[in-house]
Structure formats: C-alpha cells, structure tokens
XYZ file of C-alpha atoms in Angstrom:
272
model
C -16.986 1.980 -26.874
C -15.136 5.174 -25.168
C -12.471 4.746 -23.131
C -9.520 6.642 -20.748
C -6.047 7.676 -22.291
C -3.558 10.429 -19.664
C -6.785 12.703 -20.180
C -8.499 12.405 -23.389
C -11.521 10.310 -23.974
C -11.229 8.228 -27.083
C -12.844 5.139 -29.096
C -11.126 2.476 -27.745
C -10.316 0.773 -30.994
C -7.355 4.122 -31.190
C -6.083 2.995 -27.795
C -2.420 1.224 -27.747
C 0.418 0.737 -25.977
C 3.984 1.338 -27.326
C 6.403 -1.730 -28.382
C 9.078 -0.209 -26.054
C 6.624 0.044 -22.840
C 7.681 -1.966 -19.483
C 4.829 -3.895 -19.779
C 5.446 -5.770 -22.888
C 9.306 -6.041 -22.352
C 9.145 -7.360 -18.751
C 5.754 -8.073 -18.149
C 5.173 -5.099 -15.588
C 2.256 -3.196 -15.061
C -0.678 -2.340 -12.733
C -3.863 -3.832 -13.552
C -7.321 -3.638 -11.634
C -10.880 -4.989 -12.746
C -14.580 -4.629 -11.886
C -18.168 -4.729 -12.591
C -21.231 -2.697 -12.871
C -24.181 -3.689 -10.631
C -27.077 -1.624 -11.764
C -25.060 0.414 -13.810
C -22.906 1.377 -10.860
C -18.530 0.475 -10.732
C -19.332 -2.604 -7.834
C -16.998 -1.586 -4.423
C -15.100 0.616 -6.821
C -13.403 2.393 -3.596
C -11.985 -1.292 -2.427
C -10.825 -2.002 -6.255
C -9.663 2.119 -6.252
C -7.915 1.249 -2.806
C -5.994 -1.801 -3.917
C -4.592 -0.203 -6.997
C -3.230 2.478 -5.110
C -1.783 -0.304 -3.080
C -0.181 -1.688 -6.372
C 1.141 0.985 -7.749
C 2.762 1.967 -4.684
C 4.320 -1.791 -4.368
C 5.324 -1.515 -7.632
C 6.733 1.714 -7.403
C 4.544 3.806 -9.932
C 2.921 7.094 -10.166
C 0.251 8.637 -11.329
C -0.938 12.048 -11.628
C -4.284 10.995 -10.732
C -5.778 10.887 -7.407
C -8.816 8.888 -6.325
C -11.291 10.893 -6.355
C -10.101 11.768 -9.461
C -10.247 8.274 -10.906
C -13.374 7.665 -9.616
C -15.135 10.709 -11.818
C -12.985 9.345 -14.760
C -14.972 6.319 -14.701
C -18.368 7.841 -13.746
C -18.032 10.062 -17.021
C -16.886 6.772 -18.926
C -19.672 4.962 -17.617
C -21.978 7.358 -19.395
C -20.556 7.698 -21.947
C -20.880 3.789 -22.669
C -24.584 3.028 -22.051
C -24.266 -0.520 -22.781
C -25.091 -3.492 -20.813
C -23.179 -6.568 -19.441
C -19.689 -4.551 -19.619
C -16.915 -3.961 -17.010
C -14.167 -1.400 -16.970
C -10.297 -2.602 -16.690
C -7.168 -0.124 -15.547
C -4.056 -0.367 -16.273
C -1.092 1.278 -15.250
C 1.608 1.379 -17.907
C 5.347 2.429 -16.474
C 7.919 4.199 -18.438
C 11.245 2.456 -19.142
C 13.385 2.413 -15.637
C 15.208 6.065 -15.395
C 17.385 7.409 -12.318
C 14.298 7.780 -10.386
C 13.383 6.174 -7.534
C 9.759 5.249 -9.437
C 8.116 4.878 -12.400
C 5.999 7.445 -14.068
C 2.616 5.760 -14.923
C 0.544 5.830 -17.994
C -3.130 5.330 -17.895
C -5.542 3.277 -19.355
C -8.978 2.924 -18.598
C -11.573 1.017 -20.828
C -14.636 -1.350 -20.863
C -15.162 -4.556 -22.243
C -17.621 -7.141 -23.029
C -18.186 -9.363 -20.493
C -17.387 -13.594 -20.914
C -20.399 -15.687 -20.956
C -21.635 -16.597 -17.836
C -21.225 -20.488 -17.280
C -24.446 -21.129 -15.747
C -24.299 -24.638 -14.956
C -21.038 -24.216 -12.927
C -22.887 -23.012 -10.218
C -25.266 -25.386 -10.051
C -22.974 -28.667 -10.910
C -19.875 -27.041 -9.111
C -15.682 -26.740 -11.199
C -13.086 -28.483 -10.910
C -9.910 -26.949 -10.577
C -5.809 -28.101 -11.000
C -3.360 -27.810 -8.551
C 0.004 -26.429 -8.948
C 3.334 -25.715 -7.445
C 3.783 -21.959 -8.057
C 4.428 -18.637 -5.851
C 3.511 -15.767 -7.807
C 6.269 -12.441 -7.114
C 4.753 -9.755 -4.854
C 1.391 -11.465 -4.575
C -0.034 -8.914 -2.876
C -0.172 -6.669 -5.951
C -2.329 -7.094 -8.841
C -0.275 -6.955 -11.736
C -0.413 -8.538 -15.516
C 1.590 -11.065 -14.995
C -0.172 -13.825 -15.724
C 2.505 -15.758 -17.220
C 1.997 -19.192 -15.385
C -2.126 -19.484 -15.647
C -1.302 -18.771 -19.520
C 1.153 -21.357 -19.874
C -1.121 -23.915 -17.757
C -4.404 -22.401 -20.362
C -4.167 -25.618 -22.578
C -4.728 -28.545 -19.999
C -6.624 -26.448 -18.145
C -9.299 -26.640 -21.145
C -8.385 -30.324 -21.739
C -8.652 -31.594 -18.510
C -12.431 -29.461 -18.229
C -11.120 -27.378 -15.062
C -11.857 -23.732 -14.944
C -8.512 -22.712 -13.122
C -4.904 -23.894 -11.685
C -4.599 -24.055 -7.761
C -1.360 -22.545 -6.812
C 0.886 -24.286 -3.671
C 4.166 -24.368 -2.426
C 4.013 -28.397 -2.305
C 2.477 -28.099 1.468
C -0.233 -25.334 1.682
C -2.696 -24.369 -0.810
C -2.694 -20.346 -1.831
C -5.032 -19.029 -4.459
C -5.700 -19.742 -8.439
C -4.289 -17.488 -11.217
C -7.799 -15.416 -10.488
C -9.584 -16.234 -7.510
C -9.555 -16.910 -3.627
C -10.353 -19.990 -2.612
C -12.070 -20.832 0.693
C -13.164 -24.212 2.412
C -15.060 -25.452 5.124
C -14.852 -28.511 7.416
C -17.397 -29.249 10.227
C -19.115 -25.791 9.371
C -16.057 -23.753 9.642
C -15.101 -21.852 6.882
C -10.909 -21.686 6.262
C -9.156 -19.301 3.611
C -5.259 -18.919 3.418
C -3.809 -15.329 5.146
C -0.548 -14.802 3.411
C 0.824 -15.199 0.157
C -2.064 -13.911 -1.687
C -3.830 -11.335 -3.282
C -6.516 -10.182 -1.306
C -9.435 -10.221 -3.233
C -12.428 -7.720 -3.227
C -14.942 -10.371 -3.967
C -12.436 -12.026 -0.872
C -13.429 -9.345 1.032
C -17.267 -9.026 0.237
C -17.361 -13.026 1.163
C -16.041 -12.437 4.461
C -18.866 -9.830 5.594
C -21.290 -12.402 4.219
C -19.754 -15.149 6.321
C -19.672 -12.088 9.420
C -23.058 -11.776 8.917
C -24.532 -14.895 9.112
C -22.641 -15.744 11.982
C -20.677 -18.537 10.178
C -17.028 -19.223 12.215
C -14.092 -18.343 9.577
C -10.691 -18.970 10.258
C -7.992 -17.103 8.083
C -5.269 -19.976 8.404
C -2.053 -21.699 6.145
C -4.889 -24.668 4.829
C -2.419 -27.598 3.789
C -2.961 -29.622 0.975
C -4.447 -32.520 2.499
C -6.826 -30.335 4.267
C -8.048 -28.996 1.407
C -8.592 -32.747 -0.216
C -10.894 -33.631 2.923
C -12.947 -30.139 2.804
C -16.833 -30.893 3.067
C -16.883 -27.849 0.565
C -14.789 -25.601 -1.296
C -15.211 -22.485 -2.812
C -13.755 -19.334 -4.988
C -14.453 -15.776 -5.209
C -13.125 -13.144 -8.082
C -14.814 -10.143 -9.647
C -15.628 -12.628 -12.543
C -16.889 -15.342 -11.169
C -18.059 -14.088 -7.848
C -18.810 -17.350 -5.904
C -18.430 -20.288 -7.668
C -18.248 -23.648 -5.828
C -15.545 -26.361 -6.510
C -16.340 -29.833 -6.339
C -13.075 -31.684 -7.959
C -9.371 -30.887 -7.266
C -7.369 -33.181 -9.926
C -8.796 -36.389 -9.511
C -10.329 -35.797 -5.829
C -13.921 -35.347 -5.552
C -15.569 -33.058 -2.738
C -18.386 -34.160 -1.182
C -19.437 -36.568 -3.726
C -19.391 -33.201 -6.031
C -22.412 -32.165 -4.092
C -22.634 -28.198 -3.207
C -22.534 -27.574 0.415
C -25.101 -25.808 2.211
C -23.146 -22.650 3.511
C -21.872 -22.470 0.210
C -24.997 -22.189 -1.077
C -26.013 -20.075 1.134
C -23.240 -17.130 0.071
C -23.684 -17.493 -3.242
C -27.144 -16.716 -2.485
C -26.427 -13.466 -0.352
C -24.002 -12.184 -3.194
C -26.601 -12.760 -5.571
C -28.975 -10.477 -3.872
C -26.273 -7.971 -2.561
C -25.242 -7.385 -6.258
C -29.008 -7.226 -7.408
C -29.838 -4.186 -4.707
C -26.623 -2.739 -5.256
C-alpha cells in the first residue's frame, strides 16, 4: 500500500516517525480518520474541515492547503485500488522552538479496515462508564491515553467502549458520540466534546425525518432511564447501545428511531 510523506509518495512499510518527535515524547499530534463509500473519501471536506480546526487549536502548520490535501488523497486513492480500506492523517509537530507554532509533518496512509461486528447491530453493545475529561476535546488528537489504559476490562467485561463523565453528565466514549432518546426525543451532549462527523451526518438524518433533537448537558441518570441509546463514529457509524455497566436499556431491545437511522446511514453510504 502507497502512502503520503511532506510530498513524496512511498510504500508505507518505509514510513516512520522519529524517536525525538512531539508525538511520542508528549503524546501530541493531529490525527483525522475516514472511509471510502464507493471508492470515494466519505464527507472528506467535514473530516478536511475539522483538522484544520485541530491543527489550528493545537497550534500547528502545515504547508498544505485543502484543496491541496484533498488531491493528495484522490491520487492516493488510486494509487491503492484495494477494497475495505480507509485513509488516516496525521500531523506530526516539531520539538517546541521560539515560535509561536509548531511546524507540522505529514502523514497520510491507508489501512485495513477492523472486522465489522455484525451482530452488534442487531443485538445492540454495551458500554462502561467513566469519570474522565479529555484536554481540548474539541480537537482530535492521539491522545488516547485513558481508552488504552481502560482496553483490558473493556474486553473482559464484553463492552465495546468507556463512557466518559464528569460524575454528573455523560460526554462521549474514547471514539464515538453518543445520543439518546426518551418519549421520542432524541438528546446528545453540546459541550465538552468532539464533534463528530458521523455526529453531524446523524443530525441531518434526525432533521430529516422530522424527529425532535435536543442538544442538551444529559445527566447520568437520564441516560440510565433512556428508551434508547445510541453512538456514531467513522468506524462504527450507528451502533445502538443496550447496557451501560450493569443497567439494561429497554430490556436490550433496539428502539425504533434507532433503527430507523441506522437504516438511512446505511443507504446514504451505499448511494454515496
């Protein structure tokens, strides 16, 4: 597989990053992920728009401009006629200088993607809740340092993901949004988050079947009495959730709306 290096196009297996890079030292670098559908980057503007968004946050630059990027990975795209891949970025800084910002190295590349854990949707996940606040959540970064330390009982306990709180009001898991609804009113936190492109893909859905959403702080105990609850990411697109620790939703049956969206993302993707 070909991937992206500051301008060359090279095997990937000859990509690396250096020992003394940010990244590995403190854990601080710009990262952004997506799909194909149909052999086309899925909302690669949105993805293209957030990690402009992130590397301004984090205070990096990059002698690349969108439209730029965005015939970087067209050309990588055909150059890797494979299917069931997607493409990550990353944005690599240099060690901190006088500047006022980083200068950013680039790395684009495509991967293999997971196997797809059929039965999930059908059966619905279960997901574990904890107390954490991730640092400038509105940024997508590779810090992943708390869903990696939480990895083992994730797997033991059979949950997909951790829930992350503030010990009153739910936020998002180390890779998803997460959404409820209650009486046929669909809720999803507003601050604190990362706002997701599959986030934002869900919400036209919800637009456009006239469904009421409400973008609110969604306590804890709110979330416990949800008639259904569900998460969005790149990866797993909609997935419904039908256990939170030991709390069962719904008698771990899959709600109707929820069906419903995973339905309409489905068949967006497919005509994509």
């Amino acid at each position: 597989m070909i991937g992206f290096h500051n301008g060359n196009y090279i095997d990937v297996t000859n990509l690396s990053i250096p020992i003394t890079a940010t990244t590995i030292n403190r854990s601080y670098a710009a990262f952004e992920f997506f799909t194909l559908a149909n052999n086309k980057p899925f909302y690669l503007d949105r993805h293209l728009h957030r990690l402009f968004n992130t590397l301004k946050i984090l205070r990096i630059k990059i002698e690349y401009s969108n439209l730029s990027l965005k015939n970087i990975i067209l050309n990588l795209i055909s150059k890797n006629p494979l299917e069931n891949i997607s493409y990550k970025i990353f944005v690599i800084p240099e060690p901190l200088s006088n500047s006022d910002y980083f200068k950013g190295y680039l790395f684009i590349f495509p991967i293999l993607n997971a196997p797809n854990q059929e039965l999930l949707y059908k059966t619905g996940a279960k997901l574990l809740l904890k107390k954490h606040l991730r640092f400038l959540p509105d940024a997508k970064t590779t810090n992943y340092t708390a869903a990696i330390y939480w990895e083992n009982e994730i797997i033991k306990k059979c949950a997909i993901d951790v829930l992350y709180h503030n010990e009153v009001s739910i936020l998002e898991t180390s890779r998803s949004n997460i959404f409820m609804v209650k009486n046929n009113i669909i809720f999803t936190p507003i601050k604190d988050i990362l706002y997701g492109i599959t986030r934002s893909i869900a919400i036209e859905l919800i637009q456009k079947n006239n469904f009421i959403l409400n973008e609110k702080e969604i306590t804890i105990k709110e979330l416990q009495q949800a008639d259904e609850i569900f998460v969005t990411s790149t990866t797993r697109e909609i997935l419904p959730i039908i256990q939170l620790d030991s709390t069962i939703i719904n008698s771990k049956v899959i709600g109707s709306i929820t069906q419903k969206l995973m339905a309409d993302f489905s068949h967006l993707k497919n005509e994509y």
